[in-house]
Amino acid sequence: MFDLSVLASRLIVSCQAYPGEPLRDPRTMAQMAQAAVIGGAAAVRIQGIQDLEQTRVAVDVPMIGLWKDGADGVFITPTLEHALACVGAGSDIVAIDGTRRPRPDGLTLAETVSALHEQPGVLVMADCGSAADAKAAADAGADLIGTTLAGYTGERPKTDGPDLDLIAELAALDLGRPLIAEGRIHSPAQARACLDAGAFAVVVGTAITHPTTITGWFADALA
Ligand SMILES: CC(=O)N[C@H](C=O)[C@@H](O)[C@H](O)[C@H](O)COP(=O)(O)O
């Protein structure tokens, strides 16, 4: 198991392409991860088993793995089976849905986390949508708490940028686990603001690795 302190105050880059998109290719995402590491990413967050396998051999930094199945409800690594597949593909940390919603395999979050902890060296990141989720995920034994799903589960507003209020609230709760800011962090200043609000580390995806969206921002500004 790597020492989580290597991620303190650092940038984690999420490299994901969505179904049907031109960059959706495991080799392309592995190359994106390599490019992010050269730029200073301390870790990468990677979706899908093939992407994980190819990225594992391409970069040396810690890898947060997830497997999205669907796009509604509980879809981020929804079952223990999905999570174990992410472990098998080389994830150091497995990111799983960390909300209080029922999981499709009927396991509780605590049962899922403890089954994953039976795997040597594996850490679990709970992707949460609210402070109530984060508290429950800490109680369930998650090793890292992420704000990934804030604005996507109906419990928090979908802020334009990161949900800094939630980050500050979670930091004040002092859950005893690293707090990972994730979701709609679109500029270096916003990333810095997440650390200033109390986050331990910051995940940026779209603003670094999703050129179609970034292009749209520029195109819209010119329209
Ligand atoms: C809600 C959801 O499905 N989030 C996903 C989680 O892995 C990804 O689609 C996001 O890109 C990732 O969280 C990083 O966030 P952003 O791309 O906003 O920097």
PDB file of C-alpha atoms and ligand atoms in Angstrom:
ATOM      1  CA  MET A   1       0.000   0.000   0.000  1.00  0.00           C
ATOM      2  CA  PHE A   2       1.355   3.434  -0.842  1.00  0.00           C
ATOM      3  CA  ASP A   3       1.508   6.204   1.704  1.00  0.00           C
ATOM      4  CA  LEU A   4      -1.487   8.525   1.252  1.00  0.00           C
ATOM      5  CA  SER A   5       0.658  11.461   2.347  1.00  0.00           C
ATOM      6  CA  VAL A   6       2.127  11.529  -1.183  1.00  0.00           C
ATOM      7  CA  LEU A   7      -1.216  12.998  -2.257  1.00  0.00           C
ATOM      8  CA  ALA A   8      -1.325  15.793   0.337  1.00  0.00           C
ATOM      9  CA  SER A   9      -2.211  19.109  -1.336  1.00  0.00           C
ATOM     10  CA  ARG A  10      -1.644  17.535  -4.744  1.00  0.00           C
ATOM     11  CA  LEU A  11      -3.490  17.305  -8.029  1.00  0.00           C
ATOM     12  CA  ILE A  12      -5.117  14.066  -9.193  1.00  0.00           C
ATOM     13  CA  VAL A  13      -6.174  13.989 -12.830  1.00  0.00           C
ATOM     14  CA  SER A  14      -9.234  12.060 -13.955  1.00  0.00           C
ATOM     15  CA  CYS A  15      -8.877  10.708 -17.503  1.00  0.00           C
ATOM     16  CA  GLN A  16     -12.220   9.600 -18.881  1.00  0.00           C
ATOM     17  CA  ALA A  17     -13.863   9.490 -22.269  1.00  0.00           C
ATOM     18  CA  TYR A  18     -17.534   8.674 -22.508  1.00  0.00           C
ATOM     19  CA  PRO A  19     -19.287   6.032 -24.631  1.00  0.00           C
ATOM     20  CA  GLY A  20     -19.275   6.925 -28.318  1.00  0.00           C
ATOM     21  CA  GLU A  21     -16.690   9.687 -27.990  1.00  0.00           C
ATOM     22  CA  PRO A  22     -13.670   9.873 -30.306  1.00  0.00           C
ATOM     23  CA  LEU A  23     -11.119   9.519 -27.475  1.00  0.00           C
ATOM     24  CA  ARG A  24     -12.799   6.499 -25.921  1.00  0.00           C
ATOM     25  CA  ASP A  25      -9.919   4.091 -26.329  1.00  0.00           C
ATOM     26  CA  PRO A  26      -7.913   2.545 -23.487  1.00  0.00           C
ATOM     27  CA  ARG A  27      -4.595   3.390 -25.131  1.00  0.00           C
ATOM     28  CA  THR A  28      -5.649   7.002 -25.552  1.00  0.00           C
ATOM     29  CA  MET A  29      -6.629   7.277 -21.891  1.00  0.00           C
ATOM     30  CA  ALA A  30      -3.322   5.693 -20.832  1.00  0.00           C
ATOM     31  CA  GLN A  31      -1.515   8.293 -22.937  1.00  0.00           C
ATOM     32  CA  MET A  32      -3.661  11.020 -21.390  1.00  0.00           C
ATOM     33  CA  ALA A  33      -2.633   9.735 -17.964  1.00  0.00           C
ATOM     34  CA  GLN A  34       1.042   9.819 -18.965  1.00  0.00           C
ATOM     35  CA  ALA A  35       0.649  13.387 -20.182  1.00  0.00           C
ATOM     36  CA  ALA A  36      -1.014  14.364 -16.895  1.00  0.00           C
ATOM     37  CA  VAL A  37       1.796  12.821 -14.857  1.00  0.00           C
ATOM     38  CA  ILE A  38       4.397  14.730 -16.867  1.00  0.00           C
ATOM     39  CA  GLY A  39       2.436  17.873 -16.052  1.00  0.00           C
ATOM     40  CA  GLY A  40       2.527  17.213 -12.324  1.00  0.00           C
ATOM     41  CA  ALA A  41      -0.383  14.917 -11.456  1.00  0.00           C
ATOM     42  CA  ALA A  42       0.416  13.003  -8.265  1.00  0.00           C
ATOM     43  CA  ALA A  43      -2.167  10.332  -9.109  1.00  0.00           C
ATOM     44  CA  VAL A  44      -4.667   9.530 -11.821  1.00  0.00           C
ATOM     45  CA  ARG A  45      -8.304   8.495 -11.758  1.00  0.00           C
ATOM     46  CA  ILE A  46      -9.251   6.053 -14.483  1.00  0.00           C
ATOM     47  CA  GLN A  47     -12.577   4.523 -15.565  1.00  0.00           C
ATOM     48  CA  GLY A  48     -13.067   1.072 -17.041  1.00  0.00           C
ATOM     49  CA  ILE A  49     -11.155  -2.187 -16.790  1.00  0.00           C
ATOM     50  CA  GLN A  50      -9.206  -1.939 -20.044  1.00  0.00           C
ATOM     51  CA  ASP A  51      -8.301   1.677 -19.387  1.00  0.00           C
ATOM     52  CA  LEU A  52      -7.069   0.678 -15.941  1.00  0.00           C
ATOM     53  CA  GLU A  53      -5.001  -2.202 -17.291  1.00  0.00           C
ATOM     54  CA  GLN A  54      -3.330  -0.058 -19.936  1.00  0.00           C
ATOM     55  CA  THR A  55      -2.780   2.889 -17.619  1.00  0.00           C
ATOM     56  CA  ARG A  56      -1.278   0.632 -14.938  1.00  0.00           C
ATOM     57  CA  VAL A  57       1.644  -0.227 -17.195  1.00  0.00           C
ATOM     58  CA  ALA A  58       1.969   3.336 -18.501  1.00  0.00           C
ATOM     59  CA  VAL A  59       2.347   5.307 -15.246  1.00  0.00           C
ATOM     60  CA  ASP A  60       3.984   4.759 -11.856  1.00  0.00           C
ATOM     61  CA  VAL A  61       1.777   7.069  -9.797  1.00  0.00           C
ATOM     62  CA  PRO A  62      -1.101   5.775  -7.655  1.00  0.00           C
ATOM     63  CA  MET A  63      -4.186   4.944  -9.672  1.00  0.00           C
ATOM     64  CA  ILE A  64      -7.754   5.454  -8.514  1.00  0.00           C
ATOM     65  CA  GLY A  65      -9.907   2.978 -10.405  1.00  0.00           C
ATOM     66  CA  LEU A  66     -13.614   2.962 -11.048  1.00  0.00           C
ATOM     67  CA  TRP A  67     -16.029   1.209 -13.338  1.00  0.00           C
ATOM     68  CA  LYS A  68     -19.081   3.163 -14.415  1.00  0.00           C
ATOM     69  CA  ASP A  69     -22.074   1.037 -15.264  1.00  0.00           C
ATOM     70  CA  GLY A  70     -24.944   3.109 -16.629  1.00  0.00           C
ATOM     71  CA  ALA A  71     -25.494   6.782 -15.990  1.00  0.00           C
ATOM     72  CA  ASP A  72     -28.356   6.939 -13.486  1.00  0.00           C
ATOM     73  CA  GLY A  73     -28.700   6.065  -9.837  1.00  0.00           C
ATOM     74  CA  VAL A  74     -25.812   4.064  -8.410  1.00  0.00           C
ATOM     75  CA  PHE A  75     -23.465   3.799 -11.383  1.00  0.00           C
ATOM     76  CA  ILE A  76     -19.940   4.476 -10.123  1.00  0.00           C
ATOM     77  CA  THR A  77     -18.514   1.022  -9.354  1.00  0.00           C
ATOM     78  CA  PRO A  78     -21.990  -0.025  -8.221  1.00  0.00           C
ATOM     79  CA  THR A  79     -21.295  -3.535  -6.923  1.00  0.00           C
ATOM     80  CA  LEU A  80     -18.562  -5.438  -5.137  1.00  0.00           C
ATOM     81  CA  GLU A  81     -18.003  -7.394  -8.342  1.00  0.00           C
ATOM     82  CA  HIS A  82     -17.263  -4.191 -10.254  1.00  0.00           C
ATOM     83  CA  ALA A  83     -14.945  -3.029  -7.458  1.00  0.00           C
ATOM     84  CA  LEU A  84     -13.015  -6.311  -7.351  1.00  0.00           C
ATOM     85  CA  ALA A  85     -12.526  -6.092 -11.110  1.00  0.00           C
ATOM     86  CA  CYS A  86     -10.993  -2.625 -10.610  1.00  0.00           C
ATOM     87  CA  VAL A  87      -8.649  -4.119  -8.015  1.00  0.00           C
ATOM     88  CA  GLY A  88      -7.727  -6.893 -10.431  1.00  0.00           C
ATOM     89  CA  ALA A  89      -6.893  -4.284 -13.066  1.00  0.00           C
ATOM     90  CA  GLY A  90      -4.302  -2.661 -10.818  1.00  0.00           C
ATOM     91  CA  SER A  91      -6.123   0.045  -8.866  1.00  0.00           C
ATOM     92  CA  ASP A  92      -4.401   1.267  -5.709  1.00  0.00           C
ATOM     93  CA  ILE A  93      -7.599   2.971  -4.638  1.00  0.00           C
ATOM     94  CA  VAL A  94     -11.048   1.863  -5.766  1.00  0.00           C
ATOM     95  CA  ALA A  95     -13.606   4.634  -6.097  1.00  0.00           C
ATOM     96  CA  ILE A  96     -17.124   3.427  -5.432  1.00  0.00           C
ATOM     97  CA  ASP A  97     -20.516   5.051  -5.068  1.00  0.00           C
ATOM     98  CA  GLY A  98     -20.443   6.326  -1.496  1.00  0.00           C
ATOM     99  CA  THR A  99     -24.020   7.520  -1.233  1.00  0.00           C
ATOM    100  CA  ARG A 100     -26.681   6.186   1.127  1.00  0.00           C
ATOM    101  CA  ARG A 101     -28.718   4.805  -1.770  1.00  0.00           C
ATOM    102  CA  PRO A 102     -29.359   1.047  -2.021  1.00  0.00           C
ATOM    103  CA  ARG A 103     -26.685  -0.748  -4.001  1.00  0.00           C
ATOM    104  CA  PRO A 104     -27.692  -3.021  -6.895  1.00  0.00           C
ATOM    105  CA  ASP A 105     -26.063  -6.106  -5.332  1.00  0.00           C
ATOM    106  CA  GLY A 106     -27.889  -5.611  -2.031  1.00  0.00           C
ATOM    107  CA  LEU A 107     -24.685  -5.155  -0.023  1.00  0.00           C
ATOM    108  CA  THR A 108     -24.318  -2.224   2.324  1.00  0.00           C
ATOM    109  CA  LEU A 109     -21.494   0.239   1.832  1.00  0.00           C
ATOM    110  CA  ALA A 110     -19.845  -1.130   4.994  1.00  0.00           C
ATOM    111  CA  GLU A 111     -20.026  -4.702   3.679  1.00  0.00           C
ATOM    112  CA  THR A 112     -18.578  -3.583   0.354  1.00  0.00           C
ATOM    113  CA  VAL A 113     -15.733  -1.689   2.010  1.00  0.00           C
ATOM    114  CA  SER A 114     -14.832  -4.533   4.344  1.00  0.00           C
ATOM    115  CA  ALA A 115     -14.820  -7.051   1.480  1.00  0.00           C
ATOM    116  CA  LEU A 116     -12.455  -4.748  -0.431  1.00  0.00           C
ATOM    117  CA  HIS A 117     -10.231  -4.399   2.605  1.00  0.00           C
ATOM    118  CA  GLU A 118      -9.650  -8.153   2.431  1.00  0.00           C
ATOM    119  CA  GLN A 119      -7.687  -7.440  -0.752  1.00  0.00           C
ATOM    120  CA  PRO A 120      -4.048  -6.704   0.052  1.00  0.00           C
ATOM    121  CA  GLY A 121      -3.213  -3.005   0.112  1.00  0.00           C
ATOM    122  CA  VAL A 122      -6.479  -1.763  -1.381  1.00  0.00           C
ATOM    123  CA  LEU A 123      -7.931   1.546  -0.263  1.00  0.00           C
ATOM    124  CA  VAL A 124     -11.509   2.652  -0.863  1.00  0.00           C
ATOM    125  CA  MET A 125     -12.616   6.121  -1.949  1.00  0.00           C
ATOM    126  CA  ALA A 126     -16.296   6.832  -1.307  1.00  0.00           C
ATOM    127  CA  ASP A 127     -17.775   9.126  -3.963  1.00  0.00           C
ATOM    128  CA  CYS A 128     -20.295  11.119  -1.927  1.00  0.00           C
ATOM    129  CA  GLY A 129     -23.072  13.549  -2.745  1.00  0.00           C
ATOM    130  CA  SER A 130     -23.614  15.259   0.603  1.00  0.00           C
ATOM    131  CA  ALA A 131     -22.351  15.646   4.154  1.00  0.00           C
ATOM    132  CA  ALA A 132     -24.745  12.918   5.292  1.00  0.00           C
ATOM    133  CA  ASP A 133     -23.221  10.577   2.711  1.00  0.00           C
ATOM    134  CA  ALA A 134     -19.715  11.480   3.845  1.00  0.00           C
ATOM    135  CA  LYS A 135     -20.477  10.797   7.503  1.00  0.00           C
ATOM    136  CA  ALA A 136     -22.070   7.446   6.626  1.00  0.00           C
ATOM    137  CA  ALA A 137     -19.138   6.544   4.372  1.00  0.00           C
ATOM    138  CA  ALA A 138     -16.632   7.335   7.116  1.00  0.00           C
ATOM    139  CA  ASP A 139     -18.671   5.171   9.506  1.00  0.00           C
ATOM    140  CA  ALA A 140     -18.659   2.423   6.857  1.00  0.00           C
ATOM    141  CA  GLY A 141     -14.865   2.423   6.877  1.00  0.00           C
ATOM    142  CA  ALA A 142     -14.053   4.215   3.618  1.00  0.00           C
ATOM    143  CA  ASP A 143     -10.427   5.354   3.509  1.00  0.00           C
ATOM    144  CA  LEU A 144     -10.972   8.529   1.491  1.00  0.00           C
ATOM    145  CA  ILE A 145     -14.031  10.729   1.133  1.00  0.00           C
ATOM    146  CA  GLY A 146     -14.717  12.381  -2.223  1.00  0.00           C
ATOM    147  CA  THR A 147     -17.203  15.103  -3.137  1.00  0.00           C
ATOM    148  CA  THR A 148     -17.532  13.504  -6.591  1.00  0.00           C
ATOM    149  CA  LEU A 149     -21.312  13.207  -6.567  1.00  0.00           C
ATOM    150  CA  ALA A 150     -22.188  16.576  -5.024  1.00  0.00           C
ATOM    151  CA  GLY A 151     -24.725  18.122  -7.385  1.00  0.00           C
ATOM    152  CA  TYR A 152     -25.608  14.800  -8.998  1.00  0.00           C
ATOM    153  CA  THR A 153     -27.816  13.110  -6.392  1.00  0.00           C
ATOM    154  CA  GLY A 154     -30.348  15.829  -5.579  1.00  0.00           C
ATOM    155  CA  GLU A 155     -28.949  16.549  -2.113  1.00  0.00           C
ATOM    156  CA  ARG A 156     -26.687  19.429  -3.136  1.00  0.00           C
ATOM    157  CA  PRO A 157     -27.104  22.166  -5.743  1.00  0.00           C
ATOM    158  CA  LYS A 158     -25.152  21.680  -8.955  1.00  0.00           C
ATOM    159  CA  THR A 159     -22.843  24.636  -8.476  1.00  0.00           C
ATOM    160  CA  ASP A 160     -21.096  26.177 -11.482  1.00  0.00           C
ATOM    161  CA  GLY A 161     -17.710  25.423  -9.982  1.00  0.00           C
ATOM    162  CA  PRO A 162     -16.754  23.131  -7.099  1.00  0.00           C
ATOM    163  CA  ASP A 163     -19.124  22.850  -4.144  1.00  0.00           C
ATOM    164  CA  LEU A 164     -16.871  24.824  -1.818  1.00  0.00           C
ATOM    165  CA  ASP A 165     -19.537  25.055   0.882  1.00  0.00           C
ATOM    166  CA  LEU A 166     -19.701  21.276   1.099  1.00  0.00           C
ATOM    167  CA  ILE A 167     -15.907  20.994   1.126  1.00  0.00           C
ATOM    168  CA  ALA A 168     -15.698  23.480   4.004  1.00  0.00           C
ATOM    169  CA  GLU A 169     -18.498  21.704   5.872  1.00  0.00           C
ATOM    170  CA  LEU A 170     -16.790  18.326   5.491  1.00  0.00           C
ATOM    171  CA  ALA A 171     -13.419  19.740   6.497  1.00  0.00           C
ATOM    172  CA  ALA A 172     -14.992  21.147   9.661  1.00  0.00           C
ATOM    173  CA  LEU A 173     -16.530  17.752  10.455  1.00  0.00           C
ATOM    174  CA  ASP A 174     -13.011  16.329  10.587  1.00  0.00           C
ATOM    175  CA  LEU A 175     -14.016  12.808   9.574  1.00  0.00           C
ATOM    176  CA  GLY A 176     -10.486  11.507  10.109  1.00  0.00           C
ATOM    177  CA  ARG A 177     -10.026  10.595   6.457  1.00  0.00           C
ATOM    178  CA  PRO A 178      -8.498  12.519   3.587  1.00  0.00           C
ATOM    179  CA  LEU A 179     -11.118  14.712   1.947  1.00  0.00           C
ATOM    180  CA  ILE A 180     -10.830  14.702  -1.827  1.00  0.00           C
ATOM    181  CA  ALA A 181     -12.410  17.615  -3.677  1.00  0.00           C
ATOM    182  CA  GLU A 182     -13.848  16.469  -6.992  1.00  0.00           C
ATOM    183  CA  GLY A 183     -16.445  17.760  -9.394  1.00  0.00           C
ATOM    184  CA  ARG A 184     -16.620  20.841 -11.626  1.00  0.00           C
ATOM    185  CA  ILE A 185     -13.184  22.188 -10.684  1.00  0.00           C
ATOM    186  CA  HIS A 186     -12.546  24.116 -13.871  1.00  0.00           C
ATOM    187  CA  SER A 187      -9.566  26.374 -13.178  1.00  0.00           C
ATOM    188  CA  PRO A 188      -6.313  26.430 -11.223  1.00  0.00           C
ATOM    189  CA  ALA A 189      -7.813  29.106  -8.950  1.00  0.00           C
ATOM    190  CA  GLN A 190     -10.761  26.838  -8.150  1.00  0.00           C
ATOM    191  CA  ALA A 191      -8.393  23.960  -7.406  1.00  0.00           C
ATOM    192  CA  ARG A 192      -6.477  26.192  -5.011  1.00  0.00           C
ATOM    193  CA  ALA A 193      -9.775  27.305  -3.420  1.00  0.00           C
ATOM    194  CA  CYS A 194     -10.629  23.661  -2.709  1.00  0.00           C
ATOM    195  CA  LEU A 195      -7.401  23.229  -0.733  1.00  0.00           C
ATOM    196  CA  ASP A 196      -8.039  26.521   1.037  1.00  0.00           C
ATOM    197  CA  ALA A 197     -11.522  25.263   1.980  1.00  0.00           C
ATOM    198  CA  GLY A 198      -9.922  22.240   3.653  1.00  0.00           C
ATOM    199  CA  ALA A 199      -9.569  19.556   0.994  1.00  0.00           C
ATOM    200  CA  PHE A 200      -6.624  17.177   1.284  1.00  0.00           C
ATOM    201  CA  ALA A 201      -6.223  16.766  -2.476  1.00  0.00           C
ATOM    202  CA  VAL A 202      -8.032  17.808  -5.636  1.00  0.00           C
ATOM    203  CA  VAL A 203      -9.304  15.750  -8.587  1.00  0.00           C
ATOM    204  CA  VAL A 204      -9.725  17.550 -11.903  1.00  0.00           C
ATOM    205  CA  GLY A 205     -11.198  15.770 -14.901  1.00  0.00           C
ATOM    206  CA  THR A 206     -13.075  17.652 -17.593  1.00  0.00           C
ATOM    207  CA  ALA A 207     -11.004  20.857 -17.476  1.00  0.00           C
ATOM    208  CA  ILE A 208      -7.820  18.904 -18.233  1.00  0.00           C
ATOM    209  CA  THR A 209      -8.839  15.788 -20.121  1.00  0.00           C
ATOM    210  CA  HIS A 210     -12.105  16.400 -21.933  1.00  0.00           C
ATOM    211  CA  PRO A 211     -11.259  18.485 -24.997  1.00  0.00           C
ATOM    212  CA  THR A 212     -14.775  18.458 -26.423  1.00  0.00           C
ATOM    213  CA  THR A 213     -16.118  20.239 -23.340  1.00  0.00           C
ATOM    214  CA  ILE A 214     -13.166  22.619 -23.143  1.00  0.00           C
ATOM    215  CA  THR A 215     -13.583  23.466 -26.821  1.00  0.00           C
ATOM    216  CA  GLY A 216     -17.256  24.165 -26.153  1.00  0.00           C
ATOM    217  CA  TRP A 217     -16.332  26.661 -23.426  1.00  0.00           C
ATOM    218  CA  PHE A 218     -14.196  28.597 -25.890  1.00  0.00           C
ATOM    219  CA  ALA A 219     -16.664  28.277 -28.759  1.00  0.00           C
ATOM    220  CA  ASP A 220     -19.485  29.537 -26.544  1.00  0.00           C
ATOM    221  CA  ALA A 221     -17.395  32.506 -25.465  1.00  0.00           C
ATOM    222  CA  LEU A 222     -17.026  33.506 -29.105  1.00  0.00           C
ATOM    223  CA  ALA A 223     -20.630  32.942 -30.105  1.00  0.00           C
TER     224      ALA A 223
HETATM  225  C1  LIG B   1     -20.616  12.660 -11.590  1.00  0.00           C
HETATM  226  C2  LIG B   1     -19.679  11.753 -12.324  1.00  0.00           C
HETATM  227  O1  LIG B   1     -20.102  10.865 -13.032  1.00  0.00           O
HETATM  228  N1  LIG B   1     -18.370  11.994 -12.142  1.00  0.00           N
HETATM  229  C3  LIG B   1     -17.376  11.177 -12.787  1.00  0.00           C
HETATM  230  C4  LIG B   1     -16.617  10.430 -11.823  1.00  0.00           C
HETATM  231  O2  LIG B   1     -15.667   9.750 -12.037  1.00  0.00           O
HETATM  232  C5  LIG B   1     -16.614  11.859 -13.891  1.00  0.00           C
HETATM  233  O3  LIG B   1     -17.501  11.944 -14.992  1.00  0.00           O
HETATM  234  C6  LIG B   1     -16.035  13.259 -13.623  1.00  0.00           C
HETATM  235  O4  LIG B   1     -15.397  13.681 -14.810  1.00  0.00           O
HETATM  236  C7  LIG B   1     -15.036  13.297 -12.486  1.00  0.00           C
HETATM  237  O5  LIG B   1     -15.716  13.163 -11.266  1.00  0.00           O
HETATM  238  C8  LIG B   1     -14.210  14.582 -12.408  1.00  0.00           C
HETATM  239  O6  LIG B   1     -15.053  15.679 -12.332  1.00  0.00           O
HETATM  240  P1  LIG B   1     -14.955  16.868 -13.392  1.00  0.00           P
HETATM  241  O7  LIG B   1     -14.929  16.265 -14.739  1.00  0.00           O
HETATM  242  O8  LIG B   1     -16.166  17.710 -13.137  1.00  0.00           O
HETATM  243  O9  LIG B   1     -13.667  17.598 -13.091  1.00  0.00           O
END
